[in-house]
Short mmCIF file of C-alpha atoms and ligand atoms in Angstrom, two decimals:
data_model
loop_
_atom_site.label_atom_id
_atom_site.label_comp_id
_atom_site.label_asym_id
_atom_site.label_seq_id
_atom_site.Cartn_x
_atom_site.Cartn_y
_atom_site.Cartn_z
CA MET A 1 -6.78 -15.52 -18.49
CA THR A 2 -3.09 -16.41 -18.05
CA LEU A 3 -1.01 -16.73 -14.91
CA GLY A 4 -0.61 -13.48 -13.15
CA ASP A 5 -3.51 -11.79 -14.57
CA TRP A 6 -5.23 -11.38 -11.25
CA TRP A 7 -2.68 -9.15 -9.77
CA ARG A 8 -2.01 -7.24 -12.89
CA HIS A 9 -5.61 -6.56 -13.85
CA GLY A 10 -7.37 -6.58 -10.50
CA VAL A 11 -7.99 -3.93 -7.90
CA VAL A 12 -6.33 -4.68 -4.51
CA TYR A 13 -8.12 -3.38 -1.39
CA GLN A 14 -6.06 -2.84 1.73
CA ILE A 15 -7.55 -3.84 5.02
CA TYR A 16 -6.17 -2.47 8.24
CA PRO A 17 -7.61 -5.23 10.37
CA ARG A 18 -7.68 -3.37 13.67
CA SER A 19 -9.96 -0.66 12.16
CA PHE A 20 -12.12 -2.63 9.58
CA GLN A 21 -14.80 -4.52 11.47
CA ASP A 22 -15.13 -5.63 15.06
CA SER A 23 -17.11 -8.82 15.57
CA ASN A 24 -17.16 -9.15 19.32
CA GLY A 25 -17.58 -5.68 20.80
CA ASP A 26 -14.03 -5.20 22.13
CA GLY A 27 -13.57 -2.23 20.02
CA ILE A 28 -10.84 -3.84 17.91
CA GLY A 29 -11.40 -5.05 14.44
CA ASP A 30 -10.74 -8.72 13.81
CA LEU A 31 -10.57 -11.61 11.23
CA PRO A 32 -14.24 -12.79 11.75
CA GLY A 33 -15.17 -9.12 11.12
CA ILE A 34 -13.31 -9.13 7.80
CA THR A 35 -15.17 -12.30 6.76
CA SER A 36 -18.51 -10.72 7.52
CA ARG A 37 -17.81 -7.88 5.19
CA LEU A 38 -16.67 -9.90 2.18
CA ASP A 39 -19.95 -9.51 0.36
CA TYR A 40 -19.56 -5.72 0.60
CA LEU A 41 -16.09 -6.19 -1.05
CA ASN A 42 -17.28 -8.44 -3.83
CA ASP A 43 -20.48 -10.55 -4.12
CA GLY A 44 -20.07 -10.90 -7.72
CA THR A 45 -22.52 -8.12 -8.52
CA PRO A 46 -22.05 -4.41 -9.39
CA GLY A 47 -23.97 -3.66 -6.07
CA SER A 48 -20.76 -4.64 -4.35
CA LEU A 49 -17.38 -2.87 -4.55
CA GLY A 50 -15.91 -5.54 -6.87
CA VAL A 51 -12.44 -5.62 -5.69
CA ASP A 52 -10.27 -8.74 -6.76
CA ALA A 53 -7.90 -9.05 -3.89
CA ILE A 54 -7.47 -7.88 -0.29
CA TRP A 55 -4.17 -7.19 1.35
CA ILE A 56 -4.47 -7.57 5.17
CA SER A 57 -2.01 -5.66 7.43
CA PRO A 58 -0.38 -7.76 10.13
CA PHE A 59 -2.65 -9.85 12.45
CA TYR A 60 0.11 -11.86 14.05
CA PRO A 61 0.69 -12.14 17.75
CA SER A 62 2.23 -8.79 18.74
CA PRO A 63 2.69 -6.45 21.81
CA GLN A 64 1.25 -3.86 19.31
CA LEU A 65 3.89 -1.22 19.90
CA ASP A 66 3.73 -0.64 16.12
CA PHE A 67 0.22 -2.12 15.75
CA GLY A 68 1.36 -5.51 14.47
CA TYR A 69 4.50 -4.47 12.62
CA ASP A 70 6.30 -5.73 15.65
CA VAL A 71 5.75 -9.56 15.10
CA ALA A 72 6.17 -11.80 18.12
CA ASP A 73 5.22 -14.99 16.21
CA TYR A 74 5.17 -15.24 12.46
CA THR A 75 2.97 -18.17 12.20
CA ASP A 76 -0.05 -17.53 14.48
CA VAL A 77 -2.78 -15.04 14.84
CA ASP A 78 -3.04 -12.45 17.70
CA PRO A 79 -5.95 -13.30 20.01
CA ASP A 80 -7.13 -9.74 19.50
CA TYR A 81 -7.75 -10.80 15.86
CA GLY A 82 -8.96 -14.27 16.28
CA THR A 83 -7.43 -17.74 15.60
CA LEU A 84 -5.71 -19.67 12.72
CA ALA A 85 -9.07 -21.31 12.24
CA ASP A 86 -10.66 -17.92 11.73
CA PHE A 87 -7.96 -17.04 9.14
CA ASP A 88 -8.62 -20.35 7.29
CA GLU A 89 -12.34 -19.49 7.28
CA LEU A 90 -11.51 -16.00 5.95
CA VAL A 91 -9.31 -17.39 3.11
CA SER A 92 -11.93 -20.02 2.09
CA GLU A 93 -14.85 -17.50 2.15
CA ALA A 94 -12.76 -14.96 0.15
CA HIS A 95 -11.75 -17.60 -2.43
CA ARG A 96 -15.32 -18.63 -2.74
CA ARG A 97 -16.14 -15.09 -3.94
CA GLY A 98 -13.01 -14.93 -6.18
CA ILE A 99 -11.19 -12.58 -3.74
CA ARG A 100 -7.55 -13.23 -3.55
CA VAL A 101 -5.85 -12.85 -0.13
CA ILE A 102 -2.45 -11.03 0.33
CA VAL A 103 -0.93 -11.03 3.80
CA ASP A 104 1.73 -8.72 5.30
CA PHE A 105 5.20 -10.10 5.76
CA VAL A 106 7.55 -8.21 8.00
CA PRO A 107 11.02 -9.56 7.44
CA ASN A 108 13.29 -6.73 8.50
CA HIS A 109 12.62 -6.90 12.16
CA THR A 110 10.71 -8.83 14.81
CA SER A 111 9.29 -7.80 18.04
CA ASP A 112 11.62 -7.96 21.16
CA ARG A 113 9.15 -10.38 22.50
CA HIS A 114 9.77 -12.86 19.66
CA ARG A 115 11.33 -15.98 21.08
CA TRP A 116 14.32 -15.58 18.66
CA PHE A 117 15.27 -12.22 20.21
CA VAL A 118 14.56 -13.32 23.71
CA GLU A 119 17.16 -16.06 23.15
CA SER A 120 19.46 -13.76 21.27
CA ARG A 121 19.59 -11.21 24.10
CA SER A 122 20.06 -13.81 26.81
CA SER A 123 23.89 -14.14 26.34
CA ARG A 124 26.65 -13.35 23.89
CA ASP A 125 27.14 -17.04 23.08
CA ASN A 126 23.54 -17.93 22.53
CA PRO A 127 23.14 -19.77 19.25
CA LYS A 128 20.56 -17.05 18.21
CA ARG A 129 22.97 -14.17 19.06
CA GLY A 130 23.90 -13.88 15.38
CA TRP A 131 20.27 -13.65 14.26
CA TYR A 132 20.17 -10.06 15.29
CA VAL A 133 22.64 -7.09 14.78
CA TRP A 134 24.67 -6.84 18.03
CA ARG A 135 27.79 -4.56 18.27
CA ASP A 136 30.14 -3.31 20.86
CA PRO A 137 29.73 0.23 21.98
CA ALA A 138 31.86 2.93 20.23
CA PRO A 139 35.10 3.79 22.16
CA ASP A 140 33.12 6.59 23.84
CA GLY A 141 30.50 4.24 25.00
CA GLY A 142 27.93 5.48 22.50
CA PRO A 143 26.24 3.63 19.62
CA PRO A 144 28.34 1.92 16.99
CA ASN A 145 27.37 4.34 14.21
CA ASN A 146 25.20 7.32 13.39
CA TRP A 147 22.18 5.43 11.99
CA ARG A 148 18.79 6.85 13.06
CA SER A 149 15.42 5.13 13.52
CA THR A 150 12.92 5.83 10.79
CA PHE A 151 10.62 7.16 13.56
CA ALA A 152 12.05 10.61 14.33
CA ARG A 153 10.96 10.46 17.85
CA VAL A 154 13.18 7.45 18.64
CA GLY A 155 16.51 9.07 17.68
CA SER A 156 19.54 6.55 17.34
CA ALA A 157 18.74 3.12 15.78
CA TRP A 158 20.78 1.54 18.55
CA THR A 159 19.77 0.54 22.06
CA LEU A 160 22.24 -0.66 24.64
CA ASP A 161 21.32 -3.97 26.34
CA PRO A 162 22.97 -3.70 29.76
CA ALA A 163 22.82 -7.46 30.46
CA THR A 164 25.46 -8.28 27.81
CA GLY A 165 26.96 -4.76 27.29
CA GLN A 166 26.30 -4.56 23.49
CA TYR A 167 23.95 -2.48 21.38
CA TYR A 168 21.33 -3.91 19.17
CA LEU A 169 20.11 -2.34 15.89
CA HIS A 170 16.38 -1.22 15.35
CA SER A 171 15.48 0.62 12.21
CA PHE A 172 12.21 1.45 13.99
CA LEU A 173 11.26 1.19 17.65
CA PRO A 174 13.64 -0.46 20.29
CA GLY A 175 10.92 -3.02 20.55
CA GLN A 176 11.58 -3.91 16.93
CA PRO A 177 15.10 -5.32 16.64
CA ASP A 178 16.38 -5.79 13.07
CA LEU A 179 17.10 -9.36 11.92
CA GLU A 180 20.63 -10.06 10.67
CA TRP A 181 20.00 -10.77 7.07
CA TRP A 182 23.64 -11.71 6.37
CA ASN A 183 22.84 -14.83 8.46
CA GLU A 184 21.91 -17.84 6.41
CA ASP A 185 19.80 -19.35 9.21
CA VAL A 186 17.71 -16.19 9.32
CA ARG A 187 17.11 -16.38 5.57
CA ALA A 188 16.13 -20.02 5.73
CA ALA A 189 13.75 -19.44 8.77
CA MET A 190 12.05 -16.49 7.00
CA ASN A 191 11.52 -18.40 3.79
CA ASP A 192 9.88 -21.10 5.91
CA VAL A 193 7.46 -18.46 7.18
CA LEU A 194 6.50 -17.73 3.57
CA ARG A 195 5.91 -21.46 3.00
CA PHE A 196 3.73 -21.61 6.07
CA TRP A 197 1.33 -19.10 4.74
CA LEU A 198 1.52 -20.37 1.11
CA ASP A 199 0.62 -23.75 2.30
CA ARG A 200 -2.41 -22.17 4.08
CA GLY A 201 -3.49 -20.85 0.66
CA VAL A 202 -2.52 -17.26 0.66
CA ASP A 203 -2.21 -15.69 -2.67
CA GLY A 204 0.62 -13.35 -1.97
CA PHE A 205 2.66 -11.08 0.36
CA ARG A 206 2.93 -7.49 0.86
CA ILE A 207 6.63 -7.27 2.03
CA ASP A 208 7.23 -4.61 4.70
CA VAL A 209 10.16 -2.20 4.01
CA ALA A 210 11.48 -4.62 1.36
CA HIS A 211 14.53 -2.21 0.88
CA LYS A 212 15.69 -2.42 4.43
CA MET A 213 16.91 -5.93 4.98
CA ALA A 214 20.36 -5.47 3.42
CA LYS A 215 22.74 -3.02 5.07
CA ASP A 216 26.46 -2.28 4.80
CA PRO A 217 28.01 -5.20 6.62
CA ASP A 218 30.75 -2.92 7.87
CA LEU A 219 28.12 -0.57 9.46
CA GLY A 220 29.61 2.48 7.97
CA ASP A 221 28.10 5.82 8.99
CA ASN A 222 25.36 7.33 6.84
CA PRO A 223 26.29 10.54 5.07
CA PRO A 224 25.14 13.65 6.97
CA ASP A 225 21.94 13.97 4.92
CA ALA A 226 20.95 10.45 4.15
CA ASP A 227 17.90 11.58 2.33
CA ALA A 228 19.57 14.00 -0.02
CA PRO A 229 19.31 13.06 -3.73
CA GLY A 230 22.25 10.85 -4.75
CA ALA A 231 23.36 10.18 -1.04
CA ARG A 232 24.45 6.52 -0.52
CA ARG A 233 22.63 5.33 2.52
CA ARG A 234 24.24 2.42 4.33
CA ASP A 235 21.44 1.31 6.53
CA GLU A 236 19.12 0.14 3.61
CA ASP A 237 18.96 -0.57 -0.16
CA TRP A 238 22.44 -2.36 -0.01
CA GLU A 239 23.23 -3.83 -3.38
CA PRO A 240 23.57 -6.55 -4.60
CA ALA A 241 22.61 -8.30 -1.34
CA ILE A 242 19.15 -6.86 -1.20
CA HIS A 243 18.45 -8.33 -4.60
CA GLU A 244 19.74 -11.76 -3.54
CA ILE A 245 17.33 -11.86 -0.62
CA LEU A 246 14.21 -10.88 -2.79
CA ARG A 247 15.25 -13.43 -5.48
CA GLN A 248 15.24 -16.08 -2.86
CA PHE A 249 11.73 -14.98 -1.61
CA ARG A 250 10.64 -15.09 -5.32
CA ARG A 251 12.01 -18.61 -5.80
CA THR A 252 10.00 -19.70 -2.71
CA ILE A 253 6.82 -18.06 -3.98
CA ASP A 254 7.24 -19.39 -7.50
CA GLY A 255 7.21 -22.89 -5.94
CA TYR A 256 3.47 -22.28 -5.84
CA ASP A 257 0.97 -21.40 -8.59
CA ASP A 258 0.20 -17.81 -9.37
CA ARG A 259 1.26 -15.96 -6.22
CA LEU A 260 2.33 -12.31 -5.82
CA ALA A 261 5.12 -10.55 -3.98
CA VAL A 262 4.57 -6.76 -3.74
CA GLY A 263 7.11 -4.92 -1.82
CA GLU A 264 7.03 -1.72 0.13
CA VAL A 265 10.13 0.01 -1.20
CA PHE A 266 10.01 3.36 0.38
CA ILE A 267 12.54 5.15 -1.71
CA LEU A 268 11.63 8.37 -3.46
CA ASP A 269 13.60 8.08 -6.64
CA PRO A 270 11.57 5.88 -9.06
CA ARG A 271 14.77 4.85 -10.89
CA ARG A 272 15.94 3.06 -7.75
CA VAL A 273 12.60 1.67 -6.93
CA VAL A 274 12.16 -0.18 -10.25
CA ARG A 275 15.49 -2.05 -9.57
CA TYR A 276 13.40 -4.14 -7.23
CA TYR A 277 11.65 -5.86 -10.02
CA GLY A 278 15.03 -7.45 -10.70
CA ASP A 279 17.25 -7.32 -13.83
CA ALA A 280 15.60 -10.58 -15.07
CA LEU A 281 12.22 -9.61 -13.43
CA ASP A 282 12.99 -12.30 -10.85
CA GLU A 283 12.47 -10.23 -7.73
CA LEU A 284 9.25 -8.36 -6.77
CA GLN A 285 6.40 -8.63 -9.21
CA LEU A 286 5.27 -5.26 -7.97
CA ALA A 287 7.07 -2.55 -5.95
CA PHE A 288 4.75 -0.01 -4.44
CA ASN A 289 4.82 3.27 -6.30
CA PHE A 290 4.34 6.05 -3.78
CA SER A 291 4.98 8.93 -6.05
CA PHE A 292 1.37 10.20 -5.68
CA LEU A 293 1.68 10.58 -1.99
CA ARG A 294 3.80 13.75 -2.20
CA GLN A 295 2.32 15.56 -5.29
CA PRO A 296 0.60 18.98 -4.87
CA TRP A 297 -2.84 18.89 -6.35
CA ARG A 298 -1.70 20.19 -9.83
CA ALA A 299 -2.09 18.44 -13.14
CA PRO A 300 1.61 18.85 -14.18
CA ALA A 301 2.80 17.20 -10.85
CA PHE A 302 0.75 14.04 -11.52
CA ARG A 303 1.56 14.06 -15.22
CA GLU A 304 5.16 14.23 -14.49
CA ALA A 305 4.90 11.47 -11.83
CA VAL A 306 3.20 9.14 -14.17
CA SER A 307 5.65 9.83 -17.02
CA LEU A 308 8.64 9.39 -14.90
CA TYR A 309 7.42 6.13 -13.48
CA GLU A 310 6.33 4.76 -16.90
CA ALA A 311 9.81 5.73 -18.32
CA ALA A 312 11.79 4.13 -15.47
CA LEU A 313 9.96 0.73 -15.52
CA PRO A 314 12.00 -1.94 -17.15
CA ALA A 315 10.51 -3.67 -20.17
CA GLY A 316 7.84 -6.17 -19.07
CA ALA A 317 7.54 -4.86 -15.56
CA TRP A 318 3.99 -3.76 -14.46
CA PRO A 319 3.28 -0.47 -12.74
CA ASP A 320 1.03 0.15 -9.73
CA TYR A 321 -0.45 3.18 -7.95
CA ALA A 322 -1.69 4.10 -4.55
CA LEU A 323 -3.35 7.16 -3.05
CA SER A 324 -2.80 6.36 0.59
CA ASN A 325 -2.43 3.66 3.17
CA HIS A 326 -2.14 3.19 6.85
CA ASP A 327 0.99 5.33 7.10
CA HIS A 328 -0.23 8.32 5.04
CA SER A 329 -3.04 10.80 4.94
CA ARG A 330 -6.18 9.98 3.07
CA ALA A 331 -6.85 11.55 -0.37
CA ARG A 332 -9.84 13.38 0.97
CA SER A 333 -7.76 15.17 3.55
CA ARG A 334 -4.63 15.55 1.58
CA TYR A 335 -5.92 17.39 -1.41
CA ASP A 336 -7.99 20.31 0.34
CA PRO A 337 -8.34 20.04 3.98
CA ALA A 338 -10.04 23.49 4.22
CA ASP A 339 -13.01 22.93 1.93
CA PRO A 340 -14.71 19.50 2.54
CA MET A 341 -16.99 19.67 -0.59
CA ARG A 342 -14.11 20.50 -2.92
CA ALA A 343 -11.94 17.85 -1.11
CA LEU A 344 -14.63 15.24 -1.90
CA ARG A 345 -14.64 16.34 -5.55
CA ARG A 346 -10.93 16.04 -5.73
CA ALA A 347 -10.95 12.67 -4.05
CA ARG A 348 -13.26 11.48 -6.82
CA VAL A 349 -10.97 12.79 -9.42
CA ALA A 350 -8.00 10.99 -7.65
CA MET A 351 -10.01 7.76 -7.61
CA LEU A 352 -10.83 7.94 -11.19
CA MET A 353 -7.15 8.52 -11.91
CA LEU A 354 -6.13 5.54 -9.70
CA LEU A 355 -8.62 3.25 -11.48
CA THR A 356 -7.89 4.29 -15.03
CA LEU A 357 -3.99 4.52 -15.16
CA ARG A 358 -2.01 1.66 -16.52
CA GLY A 359 -1.17 -0.60 -13.44
CA THR A 360 -2.55 -2.24 -10.51
CA PRO A 361 -4.60 0.10 -8.22
CA PHE A 362 -4.11 -0.27 -4.44
CA LEU A 363 -7.06 1.17 -2.66
CA TYR A 364 -6.97 1.77 1.14
CA GLN A 365 -10.10 0.90 3.06
CA GLY A 366 -12.47 3.92 3.34
CA GLU A 367 -11.12 5.72 0.27
CA GLU A 368 -14.07 4.40 -1.56
CA ILE A 369 -16.48 6.48 0.55
CA GLY A 370 -14.17 9.54 0.73
CA GLN A 371 -13.58 9.03 4.39
CA ALA A 372 -11.35 11.73 5.85
CA ASP A 373 -8.48 11.36 8.35
CA GLY A 374 -9.83 11.25 11.87
CA GLU A 375 -9.21 13.80 14.55
CA VAL A 376 -7.31 12.23 17.41
CA PRO A 377 -7.05 14.26 20.58
CA PRO A 378 -3.72 14.09 22.50
CA GLU A 379 -5.03 11.83 25.25
CA ARG A 380 -6.06 9.27 22.55
CA VAL A 381 -2.93 9.19 20.66
CA VAL A 382 -1.50 5.70 20.57
CA ASP A 383 1.04 5.61 17.50
CA VAL A 384 4.56 6.75 17.92
CA ASP A 385 4.71 8.45 14.49
CA GLY A 386 1.50 10.42 14.17
CA ARG A 387 -0.36 7.99 12.10
CA ASP A 388 -3.54 7.62 14.07
CA PRO A 389 -5.69 9.94 11.99
CA GLU A 390 -5.55 7.59 8.84
CA ARG A 391 -6.30 4.57 11.01
CA THR A 392 -9.60 5.64 12.57
CA PRO A 393 -12.19 2.94 12.18
CA MET A 394 -14.01 2.32 8.82
CA GLN A 395 -17.35 4.24 8.86
CA TRP A 396 -20.14 1.69 7.99
CA ALA A 397 -23.18 3.34 9.36
CA ALA A 398 -24.66 6.15 11.42
CA GLY A 399 -24.85 5.59 15.24
CA PRO A 400 -22.60 5.15 18.24
CA GLY A 401 -20.05 2.60 16.88
CA ALA A 402 -20.52 3.56 13.25
CA GLY A 403 -21.33 -0.12 12.54
CA PHE A 404 -17.62 -0.86 13.31
CA THR A 405 -18.19 -1.96 16.87
CA THR A 406 -20.90 -2.25 19.55
CA GLY A 407 -18.22 -1.26 22.10
CA GLU A 408 -15.74 1.50 22.48
CA PRO A 409 -13.53 1.85 19.51
CA TRP A 410 -9.81 1.74 19.98
CA LEU A 411 -9.39 4.97 18.10
CA PRO A 412 -12.06 7.63 18.06
CA LEU A 413 -14.48 7.64 15.11
CA GLY A 414 -14.14 10.15 12.42
CA ARG A 415 -16.15 13.37 13.05
CA GLU A 416 -18.28 12.79 9.89
CA ALA A 417 -19.05 9.17 10.64
CA ASN A 418 -22.78 9.88 10.90
CA THR A 419 -22.95 11.29 7.39
CA VAL A 420 -19.96 9.84 5.45
CA ASN A 421 -20.57 6.11 5.78
CA VAL A 422 -21.29 3.10 3.68
CA ALA A 423 -24.95 2.71 4.69
CA ALA A 424 -25.68 6.37 3.75
CA GLN A 425 -23.86 6.13 0.39
CA SER A 426 -25.00 2.67 -0.65
CA SER A 427 -28.37 3.51 -1.94
CA ASP A 428 -27.45 6.91 -3.21
CA PRO A 429 -26.48 6.73 -6.97
CA ASP A 430 -24.67 10.06 -6.73
CA SER A 431 -22.46 9.12 -3.80
CA MET A 432 -18.66 8.59 -3.88
CA LEU A 433 -19.27 4.90 -3.06
CA SER A 434 -21.57 4.47 -5.99
CA PHE A 435 -19.11 6.19 -8.19
CA THR A 436 -16.27 4.06 -7.01
CA ARG A 437 -18.33 0.88 -7.60
CA ARG A 438 -19.20 1.99 -11.09
CA ALA A 439 -15.53 2.84 -11.88
CA ILE A 440 -14.31 -0.55 -10.58
CA TRP A 441 -16.95 -2.49 -12.49
CA PHE A 442 -16.35 -0.42 -15.56
CA ARG A 443 -12.63 -1.17 -15.31
CA LYS A 444 -13.48 -4.90 -15.16
CA SER A 445 -15.45 -4.70 -18.36
CA SER A 446 -12.70 -2.74 -20.22
CA ALA A 447 -9.65 -4.56 -21.59
CA ALA A 448 -8.29 -1.11 -22.50
CA LEU A 449 -8.18 -0.02 -18.80
CA ARG A 450 -7.02 -3.41 -17.47
CA ALA A 451 -4.35 -4.18 -19.89
CA GLY A 452 -4.05 -1.47 -22.58
CA THR A 453 -1.19 0.92 -23.41
CA ILE A 454 -1.15 4.41 -22.04
CA ARG A 455 -0.23 7.57 -23.88
CA ILE A 456 -0.23 10.96 -22.07
CA LEU A 457 -2.12 13.53 -23.91
CA ASP A 458 -1.45 17.23 -23.39
CA PRO A 459 -4.56 19.27 -24.03
CA GLU A 460 -3.73 22.01 -21.61
CA PRO A 461 -1.68 22.40 -18.43
CA ASP A 462 -4.47 22.12 -15.84
CA VAL A 463 -5.91 19.03 -17.36
CA LEU A 464 -4.34 15.50 -17.02
CA ALA A 465 -5.51 13.39 -19.97
CA TYR A 466 -4.31 10.11 -21.39
CA LEU A 467 -5.41 7.56 -23.82
CA ARG A 468 -5.76 3.87 -22.94
CA GLU A 469 -5.82 1.51 -25.85
CA VAL A 470 -6.02 -2.20 -26.70
CA ASP A 471 -7.01 -3.89 -29.87
CA GLY A 472 -9.98 -1.88 -31.05
CA GLU A 473 -10.91 -0.30 -27.72
CA ARG A 474 -9.84 3.33 -27.23
CA LEU A 475 -10.66 5.29 -24.10
CA ALA A 476 -9.52 8.92 -23.35
CA VAL A 477 -9.55 10.06 -19.69
CA ALA A 478 -9.59 13.74 -18.89
CA LEU A 479 -9.14 15.08 -15.30
CA ASP A 480 -9.45 18.75 -14.27
CA PHE A 481 -7.17 19.90 -11.42
CA SER A 482 -7.88 23.60 -11.55
CA GLY A 483 -11.45 23.84 -10.35
CA ARG A 484 -12.59 25.90 -13.44
CA ASP A 485 -15.17 24.63 -15.85
CA ARG A 486 -13.73 24.37 -19.27
CA ARG A 487 -13.98 23.16 -22.75
CA VAL A 488 -11.23 20.86 -23.73
CA ASP A 489 -10.05 20.11 -27.27
CA LEU A 490 -9.24 16.58 -27.26
CA VAL A 491 -9.16 16.31 -31.16
CA THR A 492 -5.93 18.23 -31.24
CA ALA A 493 -4.44 16.53 -28.23
CA LEU A 494 -5.24 13.17 -29.71
CA ARG A 495 -3.89 14.12 -33.14
CA GLY A 496 -0.62 15.08 -31.25
CA ALA A 497 -0.50 11.44 -30.18
CA GLY A 498 -1.04 10.30 -33.79
CA VAL A 499 -4.74 9.40 -33.18
CA ASP A 500 -7.48 10.61 -35.40
CA ALA A 501 -10.90 10.79 -33.61
CA ARG A 502 -13.69 13.34 -33.69
CA ARG A 503 -16.54 11.89 -31.66
CA GLY A 504 -16.90 9.78 -28.56
CA ALA A 505 -19.24 8.87 -25.79
CA VAL A 506 -18.82 9.66 -22.07
CA VAL A 507 -18.85 6.22 -20.38
CA LEU A 508 -17.87 7.16 -16.79
CA ALA A 509 -17.71 10.34 -15.00
CA THR A 510 -17.05 11.76 -11.45
CA GLU A 511 -20.12 14.13 -11.74
CA ALA A 512 -23.61 12.75 -11.35
CA GLY A 513 -25.46 12.77 -14.67
CA ALA A 514 -22.43 13.41 -16.88
CA ALA A 515 -22.17 9.92 -18.20
CA ALA A 516 -25.49 10.03 -19.92
CA ALA A 517 -24.20 11.82 -23.08
CA THR A 518 -24.16 9.42 -25.94
CA SER A 519 -22.19 11.28 -28.49
CA ILE A 520 -20.03 14.37 -27.96
CA ASP A 521 -17.78 16.36 -30.07
CA LEU A 522 -14.21 15.74 -28.98
CA GLN A 523 -13.18 19.25 -30.03
CA ALA A 524 -15.17 20.87 -27.40
CA VAL A 525 -15.48 18.43 -24.42
CA GLU A 526 -17.30 20.03 -21.53
CA LEU A 527 -15.25 19.44 -18.39
CA ARG A 528 -16.53 20.82 -15.14
CA GLY A 529 -13.94 22.01 -12.56
CA ASP A 530 -12.62 19.34 -10.23
CA SER A 531 -14.16 16.62 -12.31
CA GLY A 532 -13.09 13.75 -14.52
CA ILE A 533 -14.53 11.74 -17.41
CA VAL A 534 -13.75 8.74 -19.47
CA VAL A 535 -14.67 8.94 -23.16
CA ARG A 536 -14.97 6.04 -25.42
CA LEU A 537 -13.65 7.05 -28.97
CA ALA A 538 -15.94 6.39 -31.79
C1 GLC B 601 6.15 -0.02 7.17
C2 GLC B 601 4.71 -0.15 7.67
C3 GLC B 601 4.66 0.78 8.93
C4 GLC B 601 5.56 0.26 9.94
C5 GLC B 601 7.03 0.11 9.44
C6 GLC B 601 7.82 -0.77 10.36
O1 GLC B 601 6.56 1.25 6.71
O2 GLC B 601 3.83 0.21 6.67
O3 GLC B 601 3.32 0.80 9.36
O4 GLC B 601 5.53 1.06 11.03
O5 GLC B 601 7.01 -0.48 8.15
O6 GLC B 601 7.39 -2.12 10.19
CA1 CA B 602 -12.83 -7.58 18.08
#
């Protein structure tokens, strides 16, 4: 394999450390907990999940106002999660299993407890004053402009600091002041943070809100509807500065072998997102593609999302897909909250889609067992932005702490923890977990899935189908979104794509038993409602 293959061809598994595995009974997941579960993730055999990399959400010292996305020290570990020695142990145990480690990098803002901000706010002439965005009040005493925090509940993105009589900018919570990225010292210090972790052996970074660092230096007002299509926001995505910042990160990362920068570019228009790969592919190697998060469960919606993204990608840039993450509802809950059995079937179809499209799959912890969003009663709510349900603890086993903790979990366990869990599904060949494992290991064995081309087929509106192909290996994927059993004519659909094939074999299926068929007639492929298959063309 050549450089970069691991992140192009591998499956990346997102770990939300607070909710993955607690090792000391305090109800909070931690780094030793992650280490203890590495064999589950990949022990080198198909009895494990088989993921190639983990991305760990922030574990740095933090007051936890935004659960780690408010970083008080970029180069240490929060005592809740362990120590730097625990981190080193985690990296070496992961590497021993061939699992790469990606850490979260949060460059747009620090915590207000970070020593840089403590200094910055101490006086107007402190040397660190210019590391954050400080401005005088508007003539009426109000904030300098109309920018709003991303968290609706917060309101204005400015907070007045009475001690020095100026406002500071925070794109998120008041406890998350934005760094001043026009300041060269900030840029240098943050590139040093990257080197600190690269020197410790990490394989890459997930860059938090990678589009936010560069803003209009004149701090002009946003247009009245900043999210309307075509509106020019001034508080993010400011070109060309944003690209200079990312190119500098990339140069730092490229000083080491084979490392990855994947950015969270939360912009809805794919044509703007793909700009973050850089004109010379010298910025992010991957920008998260969030287009699936908003699609209704209909084949044409997903077909269009895939086509648009594929068409927008610059030549040589590599796609990626995600179904959910710690900020968004889980697939199981999103695609049919009213009917749990049907939702589970759809979650399998979504998983098969994620693992068979062209591009790197990002799989959020718990999706492999079809875990649902948790139900968090008002008195247990801890997040400012309504994201607790998708962060409830990983469901490992039946029993009081669900195998996650021996203590009281920091968020309530999901209602189904006793039935939907890793232990219950591990030995059941028909479970979602067994299906996900099969799909990941099949993907490993298939060059067409890992690296092949993709062509969208159009057999009928309710079915999303595509052909994956690489020298000599041809796989057709067909996914039903309608819930109706049907017979699909793949021969005609394939011919429309210039491919002549009449027979094939089902090699992977969401339905138990369906993958047994050795040779089928492609003109009349039996596809059950809410199911999906992968067919190897003869
Ligand atoms: C990203 C993170 C989210 C966090 C925000 C601010 O969107 O995924 O969890 O609240 O950035 O850092
Ligand atoms: Ca713990």
